[in-house]
mmCIF file with all atom_site columns, C-alpha atoms in Angstrom:
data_model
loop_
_atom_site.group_PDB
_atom_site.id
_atom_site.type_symbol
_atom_site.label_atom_id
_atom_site.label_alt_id
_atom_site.label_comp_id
_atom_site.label_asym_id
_atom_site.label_entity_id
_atom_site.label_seq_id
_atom_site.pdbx_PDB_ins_code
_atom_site.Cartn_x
_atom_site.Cartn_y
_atom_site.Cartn_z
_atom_site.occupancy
_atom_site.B_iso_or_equiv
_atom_site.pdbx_formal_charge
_atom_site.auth_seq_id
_atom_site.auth_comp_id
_atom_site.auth_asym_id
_atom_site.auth_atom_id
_atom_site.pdbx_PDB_model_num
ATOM 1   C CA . UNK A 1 1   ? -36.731 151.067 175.377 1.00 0.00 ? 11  UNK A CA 1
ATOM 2   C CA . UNK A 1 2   ? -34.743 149.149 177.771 1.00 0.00 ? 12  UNK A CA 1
ATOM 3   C CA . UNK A 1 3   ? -37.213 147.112 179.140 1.00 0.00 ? 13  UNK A CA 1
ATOM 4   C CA . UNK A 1 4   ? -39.104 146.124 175.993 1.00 0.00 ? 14  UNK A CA 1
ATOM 5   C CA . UNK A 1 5   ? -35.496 144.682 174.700 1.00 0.00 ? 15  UNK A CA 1
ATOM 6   C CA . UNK A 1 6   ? -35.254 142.757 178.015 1.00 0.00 ? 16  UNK A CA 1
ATOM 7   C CA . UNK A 1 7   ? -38.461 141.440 177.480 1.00 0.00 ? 17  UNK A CA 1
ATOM 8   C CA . UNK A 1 8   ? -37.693 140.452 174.163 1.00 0.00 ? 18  UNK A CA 1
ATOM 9   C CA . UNK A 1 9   ? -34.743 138.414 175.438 1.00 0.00 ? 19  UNK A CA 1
ATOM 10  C CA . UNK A 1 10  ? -36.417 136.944 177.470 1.00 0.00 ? 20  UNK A CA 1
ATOM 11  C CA . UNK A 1 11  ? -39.671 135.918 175.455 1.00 0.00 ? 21  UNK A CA 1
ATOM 12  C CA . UNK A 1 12  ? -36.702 135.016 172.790 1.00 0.00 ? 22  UNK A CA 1
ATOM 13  C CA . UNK A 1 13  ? -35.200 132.379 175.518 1.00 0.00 ? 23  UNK A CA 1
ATOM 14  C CA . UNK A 1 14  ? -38.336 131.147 176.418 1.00 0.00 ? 24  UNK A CA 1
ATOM 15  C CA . UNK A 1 15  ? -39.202 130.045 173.209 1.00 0.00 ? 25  UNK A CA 1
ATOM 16  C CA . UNK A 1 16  ? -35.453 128.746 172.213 1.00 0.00 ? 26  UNK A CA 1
ATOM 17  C CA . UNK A 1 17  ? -36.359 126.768 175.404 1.00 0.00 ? 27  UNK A CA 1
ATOM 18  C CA . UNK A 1 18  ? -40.068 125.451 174.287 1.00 0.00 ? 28  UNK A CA 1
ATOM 19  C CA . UNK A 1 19  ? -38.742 124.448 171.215 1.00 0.00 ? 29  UNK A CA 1
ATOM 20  C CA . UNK A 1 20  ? -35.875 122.262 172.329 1.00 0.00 ? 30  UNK A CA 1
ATOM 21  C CA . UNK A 1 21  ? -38.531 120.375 175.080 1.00 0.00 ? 31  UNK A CA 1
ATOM 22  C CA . UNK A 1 22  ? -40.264 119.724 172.261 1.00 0.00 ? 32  UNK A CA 1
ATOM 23  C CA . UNK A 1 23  ? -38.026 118.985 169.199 1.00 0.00 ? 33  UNK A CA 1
ATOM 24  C CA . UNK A 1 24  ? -34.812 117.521 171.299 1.00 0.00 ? 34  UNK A CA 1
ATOM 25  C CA . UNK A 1 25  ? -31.503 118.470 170.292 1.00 0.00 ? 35  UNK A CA 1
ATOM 26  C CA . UNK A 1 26  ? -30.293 119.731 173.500 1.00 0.00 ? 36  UNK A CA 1
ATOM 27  C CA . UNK A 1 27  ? -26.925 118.618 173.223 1.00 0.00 ? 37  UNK A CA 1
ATOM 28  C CA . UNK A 1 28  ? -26.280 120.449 169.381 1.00 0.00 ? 38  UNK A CA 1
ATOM 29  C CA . UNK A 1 29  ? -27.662 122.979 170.868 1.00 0.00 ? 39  UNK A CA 1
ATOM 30  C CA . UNK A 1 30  ? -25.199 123.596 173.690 1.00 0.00 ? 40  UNK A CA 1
ATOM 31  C CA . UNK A 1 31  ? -22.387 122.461 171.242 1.00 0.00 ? 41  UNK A CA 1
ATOM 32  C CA . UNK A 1 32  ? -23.542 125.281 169.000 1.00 0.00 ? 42  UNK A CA 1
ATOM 33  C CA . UNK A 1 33  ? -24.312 127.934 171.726 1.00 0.00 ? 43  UNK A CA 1
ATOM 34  C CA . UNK A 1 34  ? -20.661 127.449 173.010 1.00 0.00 ? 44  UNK A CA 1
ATOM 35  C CA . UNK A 1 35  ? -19.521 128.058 169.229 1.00 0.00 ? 45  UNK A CA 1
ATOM 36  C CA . UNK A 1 36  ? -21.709 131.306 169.285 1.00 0.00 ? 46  UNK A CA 1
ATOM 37  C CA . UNK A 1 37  ? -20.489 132.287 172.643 1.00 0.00 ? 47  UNK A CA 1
ATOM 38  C CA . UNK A 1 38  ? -17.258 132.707 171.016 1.00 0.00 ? 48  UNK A CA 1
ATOM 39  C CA . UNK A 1 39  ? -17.994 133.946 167.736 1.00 0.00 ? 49  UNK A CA 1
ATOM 40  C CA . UNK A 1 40  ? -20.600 136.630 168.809 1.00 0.00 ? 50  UNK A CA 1
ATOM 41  C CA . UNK A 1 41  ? -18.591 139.395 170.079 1.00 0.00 ? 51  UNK A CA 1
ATOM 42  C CA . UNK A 1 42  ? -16.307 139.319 166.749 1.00 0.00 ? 52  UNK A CA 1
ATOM 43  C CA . UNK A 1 43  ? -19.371 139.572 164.751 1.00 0.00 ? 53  UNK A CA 1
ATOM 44  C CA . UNK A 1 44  ? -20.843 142.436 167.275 1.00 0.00 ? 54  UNK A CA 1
ATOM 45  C CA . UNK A 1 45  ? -17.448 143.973 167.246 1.00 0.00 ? 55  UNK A CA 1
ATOM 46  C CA . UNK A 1 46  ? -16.969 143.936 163.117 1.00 0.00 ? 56  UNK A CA 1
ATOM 47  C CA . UNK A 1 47  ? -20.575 145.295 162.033 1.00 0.00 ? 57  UNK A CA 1
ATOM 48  C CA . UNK A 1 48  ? -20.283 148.427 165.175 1.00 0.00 ? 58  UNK A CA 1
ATOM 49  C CA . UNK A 1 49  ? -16.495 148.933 162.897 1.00 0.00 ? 59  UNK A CA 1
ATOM 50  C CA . UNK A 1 50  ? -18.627 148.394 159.555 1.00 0.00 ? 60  UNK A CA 1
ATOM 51  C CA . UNK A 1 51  ? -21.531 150.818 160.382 1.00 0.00 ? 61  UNK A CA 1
ATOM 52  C CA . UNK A 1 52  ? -19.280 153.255 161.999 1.00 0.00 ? 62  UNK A CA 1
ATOM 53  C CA . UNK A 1 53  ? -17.701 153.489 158.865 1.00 0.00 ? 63  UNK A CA 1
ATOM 54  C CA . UNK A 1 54  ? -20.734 154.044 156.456 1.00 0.00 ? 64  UNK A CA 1
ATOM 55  C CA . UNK A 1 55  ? -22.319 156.645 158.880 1.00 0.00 ? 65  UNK A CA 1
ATOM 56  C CA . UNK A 1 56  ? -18.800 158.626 158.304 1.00 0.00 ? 66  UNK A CA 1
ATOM 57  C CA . UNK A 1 57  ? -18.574 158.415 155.155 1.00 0.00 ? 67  UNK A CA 1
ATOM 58  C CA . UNK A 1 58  ? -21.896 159.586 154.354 1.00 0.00 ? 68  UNK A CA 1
ATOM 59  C CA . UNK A 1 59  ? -21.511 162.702 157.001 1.00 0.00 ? 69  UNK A CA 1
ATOM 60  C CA . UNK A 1 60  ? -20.977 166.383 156.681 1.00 0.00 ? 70  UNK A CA 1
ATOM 61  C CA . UNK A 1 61  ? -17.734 167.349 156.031 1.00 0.00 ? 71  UNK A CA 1
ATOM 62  C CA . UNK A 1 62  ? -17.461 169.540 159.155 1.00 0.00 ? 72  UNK A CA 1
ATOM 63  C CA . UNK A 1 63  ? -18.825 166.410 161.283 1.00 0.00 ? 73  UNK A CA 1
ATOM 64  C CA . UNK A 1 64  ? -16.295 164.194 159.928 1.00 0.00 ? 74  UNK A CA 1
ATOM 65  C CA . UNK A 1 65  ? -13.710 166.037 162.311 1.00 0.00 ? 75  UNK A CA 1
ATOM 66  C CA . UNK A 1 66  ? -15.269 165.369 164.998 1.00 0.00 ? 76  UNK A CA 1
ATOM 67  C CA . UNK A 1 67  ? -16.285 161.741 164.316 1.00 0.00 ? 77  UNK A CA 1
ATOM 68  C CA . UNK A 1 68  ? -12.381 161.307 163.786 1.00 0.00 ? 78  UNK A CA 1
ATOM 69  C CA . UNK A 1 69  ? -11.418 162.278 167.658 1.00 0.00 ? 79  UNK A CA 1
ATOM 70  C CA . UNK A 1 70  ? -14.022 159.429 168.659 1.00 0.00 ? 80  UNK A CA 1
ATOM 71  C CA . UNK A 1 71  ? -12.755 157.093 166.635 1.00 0.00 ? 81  UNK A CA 1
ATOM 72  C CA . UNK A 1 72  ? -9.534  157.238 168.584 1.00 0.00 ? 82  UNK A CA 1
ATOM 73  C CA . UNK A 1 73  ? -11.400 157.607 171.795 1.00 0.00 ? 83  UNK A CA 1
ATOM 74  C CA . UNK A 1 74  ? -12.795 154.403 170.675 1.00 0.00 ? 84  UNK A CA 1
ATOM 75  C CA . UNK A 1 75  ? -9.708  152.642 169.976 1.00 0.00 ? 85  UNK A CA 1
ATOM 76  C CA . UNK A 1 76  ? -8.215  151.959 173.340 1.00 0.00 ? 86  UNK A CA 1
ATOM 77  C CA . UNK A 1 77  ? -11.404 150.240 174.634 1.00 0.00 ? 87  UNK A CA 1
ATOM 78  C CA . UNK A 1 78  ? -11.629 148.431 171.450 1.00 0.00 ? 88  UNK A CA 1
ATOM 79  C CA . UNK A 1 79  ? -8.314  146.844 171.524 1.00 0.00 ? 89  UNK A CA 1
ATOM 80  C CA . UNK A 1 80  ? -8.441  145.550 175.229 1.00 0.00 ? 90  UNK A CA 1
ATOM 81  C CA . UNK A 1 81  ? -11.828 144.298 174.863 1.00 0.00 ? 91  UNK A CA 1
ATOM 82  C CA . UNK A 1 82  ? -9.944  141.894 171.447 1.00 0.00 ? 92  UNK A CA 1
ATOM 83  C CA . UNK A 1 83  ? -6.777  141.803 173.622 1.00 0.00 ? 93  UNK A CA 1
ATOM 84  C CA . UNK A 1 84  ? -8.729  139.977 176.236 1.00 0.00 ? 94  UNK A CA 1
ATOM 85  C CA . UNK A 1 85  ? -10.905 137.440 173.825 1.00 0.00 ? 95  UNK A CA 1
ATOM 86  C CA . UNK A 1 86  ? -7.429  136.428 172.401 1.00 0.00 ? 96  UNK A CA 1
ATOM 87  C CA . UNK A 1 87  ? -5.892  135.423 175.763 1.00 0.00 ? 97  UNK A CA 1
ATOM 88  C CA . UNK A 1 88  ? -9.285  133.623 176.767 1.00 0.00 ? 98  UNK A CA 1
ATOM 89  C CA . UNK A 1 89  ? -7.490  130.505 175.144 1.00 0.00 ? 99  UNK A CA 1
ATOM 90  C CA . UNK A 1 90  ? -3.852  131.071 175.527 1.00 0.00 ? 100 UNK A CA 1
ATOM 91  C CA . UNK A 1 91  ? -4.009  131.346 179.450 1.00 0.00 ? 101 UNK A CA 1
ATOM 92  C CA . UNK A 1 92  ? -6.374  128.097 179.046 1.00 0.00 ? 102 UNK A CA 1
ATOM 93  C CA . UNK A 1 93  ? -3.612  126.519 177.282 1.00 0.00 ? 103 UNK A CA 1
ATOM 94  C CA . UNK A 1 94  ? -1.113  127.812 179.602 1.00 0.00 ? 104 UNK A CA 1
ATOM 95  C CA . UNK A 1 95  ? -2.542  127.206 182.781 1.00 0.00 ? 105 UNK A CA 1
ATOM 96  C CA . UNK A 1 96  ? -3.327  122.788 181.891 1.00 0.00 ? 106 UNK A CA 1
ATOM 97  C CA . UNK A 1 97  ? 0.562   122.858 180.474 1.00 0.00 ? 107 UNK A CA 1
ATOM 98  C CA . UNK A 1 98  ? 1.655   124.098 183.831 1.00 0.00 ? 108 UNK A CA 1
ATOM 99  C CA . UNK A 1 99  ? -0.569  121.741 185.755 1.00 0.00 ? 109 UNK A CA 1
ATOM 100 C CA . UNK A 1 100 ? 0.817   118.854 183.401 1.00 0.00 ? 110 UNK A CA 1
ATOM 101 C CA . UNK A 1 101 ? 4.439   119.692 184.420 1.00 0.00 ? 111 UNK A CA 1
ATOM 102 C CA . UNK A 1 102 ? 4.010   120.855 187.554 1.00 0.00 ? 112 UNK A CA 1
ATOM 103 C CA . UNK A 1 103 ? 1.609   118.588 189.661 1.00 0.00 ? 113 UNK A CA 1
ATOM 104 C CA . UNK A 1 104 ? 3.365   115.074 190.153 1.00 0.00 ? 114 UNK A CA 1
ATOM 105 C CA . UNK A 1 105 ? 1.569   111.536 189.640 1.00 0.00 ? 115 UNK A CA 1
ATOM 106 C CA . UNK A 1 106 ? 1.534   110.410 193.661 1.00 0.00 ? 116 UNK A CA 1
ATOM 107 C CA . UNK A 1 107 ? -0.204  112.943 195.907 1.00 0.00 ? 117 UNK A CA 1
ATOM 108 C CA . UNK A 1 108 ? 1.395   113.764 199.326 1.00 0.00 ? 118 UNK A CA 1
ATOM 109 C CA . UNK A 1 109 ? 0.349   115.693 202.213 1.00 0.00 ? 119 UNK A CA 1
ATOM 110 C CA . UNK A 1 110 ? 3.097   118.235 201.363 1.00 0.00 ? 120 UNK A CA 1
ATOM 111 C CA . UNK A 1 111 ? 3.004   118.225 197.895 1.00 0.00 ? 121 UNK A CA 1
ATOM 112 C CA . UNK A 1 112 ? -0.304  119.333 198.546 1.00 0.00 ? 122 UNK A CA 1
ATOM 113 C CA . UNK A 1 113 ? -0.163  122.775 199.590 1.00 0.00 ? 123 UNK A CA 1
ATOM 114 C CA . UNK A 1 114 ? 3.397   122.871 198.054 1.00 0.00 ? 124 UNK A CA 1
ATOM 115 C CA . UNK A 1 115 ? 1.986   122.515 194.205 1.00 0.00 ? 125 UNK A CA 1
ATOM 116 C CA . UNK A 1 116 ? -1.576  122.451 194.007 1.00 0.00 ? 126 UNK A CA 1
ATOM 117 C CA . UNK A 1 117 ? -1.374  126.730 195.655 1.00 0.00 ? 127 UNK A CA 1
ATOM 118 C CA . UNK A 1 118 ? 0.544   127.832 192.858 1.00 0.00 ? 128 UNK A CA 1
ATOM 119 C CA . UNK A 1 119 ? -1.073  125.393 189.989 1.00 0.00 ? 129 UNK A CA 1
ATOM 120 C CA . UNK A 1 120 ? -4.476  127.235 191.396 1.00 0.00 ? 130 UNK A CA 1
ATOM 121 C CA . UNK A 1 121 ? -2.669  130.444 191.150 1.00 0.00 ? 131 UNK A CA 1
ATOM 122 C CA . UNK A 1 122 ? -1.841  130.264 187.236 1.00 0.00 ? 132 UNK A CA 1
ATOM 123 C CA . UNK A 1 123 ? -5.780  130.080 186.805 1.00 0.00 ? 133 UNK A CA 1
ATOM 124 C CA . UNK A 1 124 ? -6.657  133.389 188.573 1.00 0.00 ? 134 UNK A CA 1
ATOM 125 C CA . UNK A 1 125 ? -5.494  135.257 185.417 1.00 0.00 ? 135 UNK A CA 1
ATOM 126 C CA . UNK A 1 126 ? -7.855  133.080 183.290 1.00 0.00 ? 136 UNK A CA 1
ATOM 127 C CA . UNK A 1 127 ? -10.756 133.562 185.732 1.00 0.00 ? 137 UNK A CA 1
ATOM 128 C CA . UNK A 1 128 ? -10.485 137.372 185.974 1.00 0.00 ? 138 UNK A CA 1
ATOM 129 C CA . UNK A 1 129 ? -10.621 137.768 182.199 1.00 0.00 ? 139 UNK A CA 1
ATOM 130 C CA . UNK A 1 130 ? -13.658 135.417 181.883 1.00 0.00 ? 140 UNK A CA 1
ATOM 131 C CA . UNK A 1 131 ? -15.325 137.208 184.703 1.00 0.00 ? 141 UNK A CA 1
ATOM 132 C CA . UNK A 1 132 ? -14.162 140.738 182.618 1.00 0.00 ? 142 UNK A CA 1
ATOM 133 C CA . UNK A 1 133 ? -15.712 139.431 179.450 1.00 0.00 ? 143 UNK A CA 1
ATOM 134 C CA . UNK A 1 134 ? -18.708 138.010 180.997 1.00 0.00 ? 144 UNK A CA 1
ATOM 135 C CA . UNK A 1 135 ? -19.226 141.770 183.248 1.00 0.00 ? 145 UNK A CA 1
ATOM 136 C CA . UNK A 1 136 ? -18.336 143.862 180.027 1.00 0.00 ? 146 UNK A CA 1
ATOM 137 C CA . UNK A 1 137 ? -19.508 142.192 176.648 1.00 0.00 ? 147 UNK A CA 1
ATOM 138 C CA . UNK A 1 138 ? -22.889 143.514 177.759 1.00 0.00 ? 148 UNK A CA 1
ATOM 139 C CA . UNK A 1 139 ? -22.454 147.343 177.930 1.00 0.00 ? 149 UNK A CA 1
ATOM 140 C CA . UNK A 1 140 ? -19.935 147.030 175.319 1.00 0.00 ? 150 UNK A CA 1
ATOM 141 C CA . UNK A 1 141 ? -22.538 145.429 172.683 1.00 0.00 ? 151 UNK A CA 1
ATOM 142 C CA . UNK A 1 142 ? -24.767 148.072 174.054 1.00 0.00 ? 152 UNK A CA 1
ATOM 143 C CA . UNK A 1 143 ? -23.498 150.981 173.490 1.00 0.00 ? 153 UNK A CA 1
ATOM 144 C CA . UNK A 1 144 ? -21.542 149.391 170.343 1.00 0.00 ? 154 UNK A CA 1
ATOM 145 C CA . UNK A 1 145 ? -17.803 149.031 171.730 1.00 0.00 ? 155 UNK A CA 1
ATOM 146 C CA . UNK A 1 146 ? -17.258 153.091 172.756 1.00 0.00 ? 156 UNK A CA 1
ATOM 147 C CA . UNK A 1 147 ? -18.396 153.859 169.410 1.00 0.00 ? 157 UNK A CA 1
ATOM 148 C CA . UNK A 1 148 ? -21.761 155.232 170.580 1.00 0.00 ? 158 UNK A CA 1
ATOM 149 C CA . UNK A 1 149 ? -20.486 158.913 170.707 1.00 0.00 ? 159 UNK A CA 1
ATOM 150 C CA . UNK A 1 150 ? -19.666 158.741 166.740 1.00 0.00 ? 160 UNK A CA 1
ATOM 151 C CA . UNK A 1 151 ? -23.562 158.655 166.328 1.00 0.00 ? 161 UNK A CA 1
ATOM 152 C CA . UNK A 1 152 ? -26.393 158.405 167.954 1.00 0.00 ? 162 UNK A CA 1
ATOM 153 C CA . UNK A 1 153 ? -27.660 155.680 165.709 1.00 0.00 ? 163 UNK A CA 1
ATOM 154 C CA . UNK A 1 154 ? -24.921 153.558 165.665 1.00 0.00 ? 164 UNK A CA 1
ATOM 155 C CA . UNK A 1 155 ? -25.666 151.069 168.727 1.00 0.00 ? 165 UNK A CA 1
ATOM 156 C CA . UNK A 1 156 ? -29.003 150.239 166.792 1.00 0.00 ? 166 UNK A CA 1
ATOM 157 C CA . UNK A 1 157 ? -27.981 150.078 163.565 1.00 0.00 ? 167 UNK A CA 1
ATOM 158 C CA . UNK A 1 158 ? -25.130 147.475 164.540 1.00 0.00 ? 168 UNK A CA 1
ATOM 159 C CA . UNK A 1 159 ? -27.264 145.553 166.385 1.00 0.00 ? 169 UNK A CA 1
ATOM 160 C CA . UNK A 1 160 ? -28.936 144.905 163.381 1.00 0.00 ? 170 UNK A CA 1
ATOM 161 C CA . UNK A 1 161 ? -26.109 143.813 161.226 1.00 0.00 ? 171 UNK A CA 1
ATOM 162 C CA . UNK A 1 162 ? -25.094 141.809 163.836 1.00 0.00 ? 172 UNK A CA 1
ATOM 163 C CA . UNK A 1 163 ? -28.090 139.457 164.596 1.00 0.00 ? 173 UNK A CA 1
ATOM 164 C CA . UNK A 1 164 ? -28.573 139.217 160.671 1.00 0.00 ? 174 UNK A CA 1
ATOM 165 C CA . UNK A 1 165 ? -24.860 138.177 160.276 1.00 0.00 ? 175 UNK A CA 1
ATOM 166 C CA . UNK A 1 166 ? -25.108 135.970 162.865 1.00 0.00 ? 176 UNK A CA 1
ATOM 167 C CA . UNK A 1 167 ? -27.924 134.330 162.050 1.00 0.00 ? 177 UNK A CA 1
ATOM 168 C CA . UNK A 1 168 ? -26.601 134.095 158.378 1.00 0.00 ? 178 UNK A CA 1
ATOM 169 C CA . UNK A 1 169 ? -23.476 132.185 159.758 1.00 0.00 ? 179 UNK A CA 1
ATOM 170 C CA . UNK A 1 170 ? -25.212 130.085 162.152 1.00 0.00 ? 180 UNK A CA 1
ATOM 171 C CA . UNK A 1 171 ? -27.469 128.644 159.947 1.00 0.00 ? 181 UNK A CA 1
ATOM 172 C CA . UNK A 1 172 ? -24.735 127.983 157.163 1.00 0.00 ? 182 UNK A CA 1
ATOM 173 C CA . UNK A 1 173 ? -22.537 126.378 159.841 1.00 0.00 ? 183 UNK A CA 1
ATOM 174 C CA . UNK A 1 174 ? -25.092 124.236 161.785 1.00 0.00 ? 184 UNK A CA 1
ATOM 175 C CA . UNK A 1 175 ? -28.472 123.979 159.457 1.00 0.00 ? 185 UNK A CA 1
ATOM 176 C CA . UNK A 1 176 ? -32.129 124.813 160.833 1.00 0.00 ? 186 UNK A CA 1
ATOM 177 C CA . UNK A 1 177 ? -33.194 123.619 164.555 1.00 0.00 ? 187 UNK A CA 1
ATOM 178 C CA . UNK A 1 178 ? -35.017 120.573 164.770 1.00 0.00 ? 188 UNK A CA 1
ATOM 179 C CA . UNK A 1 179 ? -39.036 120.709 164.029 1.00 0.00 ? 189 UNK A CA 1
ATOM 180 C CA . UNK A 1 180 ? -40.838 121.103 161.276 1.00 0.00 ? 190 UNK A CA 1
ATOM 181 C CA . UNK A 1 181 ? -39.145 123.387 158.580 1.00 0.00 ? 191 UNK A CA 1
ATOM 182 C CA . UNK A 1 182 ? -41.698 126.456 158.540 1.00 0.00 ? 192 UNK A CA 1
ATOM 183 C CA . UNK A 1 183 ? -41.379 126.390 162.408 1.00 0.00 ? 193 UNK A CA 1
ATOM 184 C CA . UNK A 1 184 ? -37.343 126.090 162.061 1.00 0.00 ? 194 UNK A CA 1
ATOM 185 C CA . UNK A 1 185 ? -37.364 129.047 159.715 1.00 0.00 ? 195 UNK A CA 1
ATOM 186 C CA . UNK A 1 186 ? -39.348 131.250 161.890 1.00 0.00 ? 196 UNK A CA 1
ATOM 187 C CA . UNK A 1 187 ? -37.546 130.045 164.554 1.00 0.00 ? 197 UNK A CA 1
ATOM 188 C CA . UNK A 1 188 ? -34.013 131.320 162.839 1.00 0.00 ? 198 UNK A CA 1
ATOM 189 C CA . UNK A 1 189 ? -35.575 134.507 161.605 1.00 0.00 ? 199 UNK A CA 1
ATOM 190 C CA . UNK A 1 190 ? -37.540 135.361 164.270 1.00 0.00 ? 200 UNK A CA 1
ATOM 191 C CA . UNK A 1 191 ? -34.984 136.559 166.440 1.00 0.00 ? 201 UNK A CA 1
ATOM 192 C CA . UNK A 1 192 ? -32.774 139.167 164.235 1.00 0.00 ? 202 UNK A CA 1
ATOM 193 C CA . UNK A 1 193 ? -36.148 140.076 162.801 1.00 0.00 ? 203 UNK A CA 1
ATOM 194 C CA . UNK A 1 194 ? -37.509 141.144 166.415 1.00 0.00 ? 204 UNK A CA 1
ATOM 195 C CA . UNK A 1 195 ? -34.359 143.063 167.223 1.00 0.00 ? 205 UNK A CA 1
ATOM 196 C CA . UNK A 1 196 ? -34.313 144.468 163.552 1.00 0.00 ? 206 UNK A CA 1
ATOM 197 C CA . UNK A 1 197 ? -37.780 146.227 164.772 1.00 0.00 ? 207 UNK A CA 1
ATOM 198 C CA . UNK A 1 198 ? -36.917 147.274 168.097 1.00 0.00 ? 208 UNK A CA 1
ATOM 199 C CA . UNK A 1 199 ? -33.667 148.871 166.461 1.00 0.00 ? 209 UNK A CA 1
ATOM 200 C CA . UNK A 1 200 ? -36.049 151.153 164.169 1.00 0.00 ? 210 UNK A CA 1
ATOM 201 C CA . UNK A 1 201 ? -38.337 152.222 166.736 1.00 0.00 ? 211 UNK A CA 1
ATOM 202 C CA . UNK A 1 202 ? -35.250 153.420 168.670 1.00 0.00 ? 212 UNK A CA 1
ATOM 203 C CA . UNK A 1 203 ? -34.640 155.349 165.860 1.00 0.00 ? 213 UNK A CA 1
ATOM 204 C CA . UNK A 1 204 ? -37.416 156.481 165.558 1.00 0.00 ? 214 UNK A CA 1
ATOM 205 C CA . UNK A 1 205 ? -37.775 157.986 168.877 1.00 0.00 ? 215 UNK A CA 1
ATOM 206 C CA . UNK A 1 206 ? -34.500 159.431 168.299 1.00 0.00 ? 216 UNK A CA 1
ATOM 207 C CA . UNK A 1 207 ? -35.478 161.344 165.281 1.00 0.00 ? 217 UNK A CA 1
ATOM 208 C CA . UNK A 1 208 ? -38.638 162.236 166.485 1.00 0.00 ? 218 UNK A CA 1
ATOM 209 C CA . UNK A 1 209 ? -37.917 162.544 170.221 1.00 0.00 ? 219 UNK A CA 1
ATOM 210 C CA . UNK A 1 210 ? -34.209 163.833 170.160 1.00 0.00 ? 220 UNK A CA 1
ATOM 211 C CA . UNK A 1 211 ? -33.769 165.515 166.665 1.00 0.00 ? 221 UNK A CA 1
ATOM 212 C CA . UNK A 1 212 ? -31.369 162.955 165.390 1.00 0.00 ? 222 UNK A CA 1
ATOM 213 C CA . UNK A 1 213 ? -30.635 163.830 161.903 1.00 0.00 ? 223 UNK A CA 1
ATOM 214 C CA . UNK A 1 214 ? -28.571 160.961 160.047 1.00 0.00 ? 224 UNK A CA 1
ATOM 215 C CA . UNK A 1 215 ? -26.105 163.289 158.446 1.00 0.00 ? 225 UNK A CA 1
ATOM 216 C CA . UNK A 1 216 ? -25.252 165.009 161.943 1.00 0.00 ? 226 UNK A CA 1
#
């Protein structure tokens, strides 16, 4: 299963790539895949919370009890993985203030090691939470922010609701890709429609393969 959603990625990235040699618009493109950098895990993050809650409210009553003690299992995890998104820009912030008051306007061989040391030092925070984003959105998105253990279905199912939201709000916010307009529609739906079908077959391997039963 793994290794057909790599290669789906990467057949997806290939052909993001074809079509902006061909069409132009590389530099909307980047502009827009920074936006989506952002905005993705909040999207990821919101429909694992939104499925998570249909799939307990429609299960047994005696399952509900246990779906509660993962729910708070989940909630640590949860929280630092926001906690760290939201100081992605305020250590930004606070590490070019500090720079701005610290580092003076005429450079000297002492000032050197004397300012520039500690001005570098106020970005290591910064640094270590992009590198703990960039190490951890992964497996968190994977196995749908510690929410995996509610149900087995959940990682797939919010992977769908995901790409479809996200495609929804990209192309509200930014418009179709450059090309011809069938080829720009495909282009948008192609992608969450792809995952969308790799999701199901999951399922259906676990229902077939692993007895998953949507109620348990």
């Amino acid at each position: 299963m793994l290794k057909v959603q790599r290669a789906r990625a990467w057949v997806a990235l290939a052909m993001s790539g074809g079509l902006l040699a061909l069409y132009g618009g590389v530099w909307d493109a980047w502009d827009q895949a920074l936006q989506r950098l952002y905005l993705a895990p909040w999207l990821a993050l919101a429909s694992a919370v939104l499925v998570a809650a249909v799939l307990y409210w429609a299960a047994r009553r005696e399952r509900r009890l246990l779906m509660r003690a993962q729910f708070r299992s989940a909630g640590l995890p949860i929280l630092g993985y926001i906690g760290a998104w939201v100081l992605v820009p305020v250590l930004f912030v606070a590490a070019l203030m500090a720079m701005e008051a610290l580092l003076p306007h005429t450079i000297t061989a002492s000032t050197i090691f004397l300012l520039y040391v500690p001005v570098l030092a106020l970005w290591a925070p910064f640094w270590w939470i992009v590198y703990f984003l960039y190490f951890a959105s992964g497996p968190a998105v994977r196995n749908a922010f510690s929410l995996s253990a509610v149900h087995a279905a959940l990682p797939a199912l919010a992977t769908c609701a995901a790409v479809w939201v996200f495609a929804l709000v990209s192309w509200a916010a930014g418009g179709l890709p450059p090309g011809p307009e069938a080829l720009a529609v495909c282009a948008v739906l192609g992608g969450p429609a792809s995952v969308t079908a790799l999701a199901w077959w999951e399922i259906h391997r676990l229902r077939h393969q692993h007895d998953m039963r949507w109620r348990d």
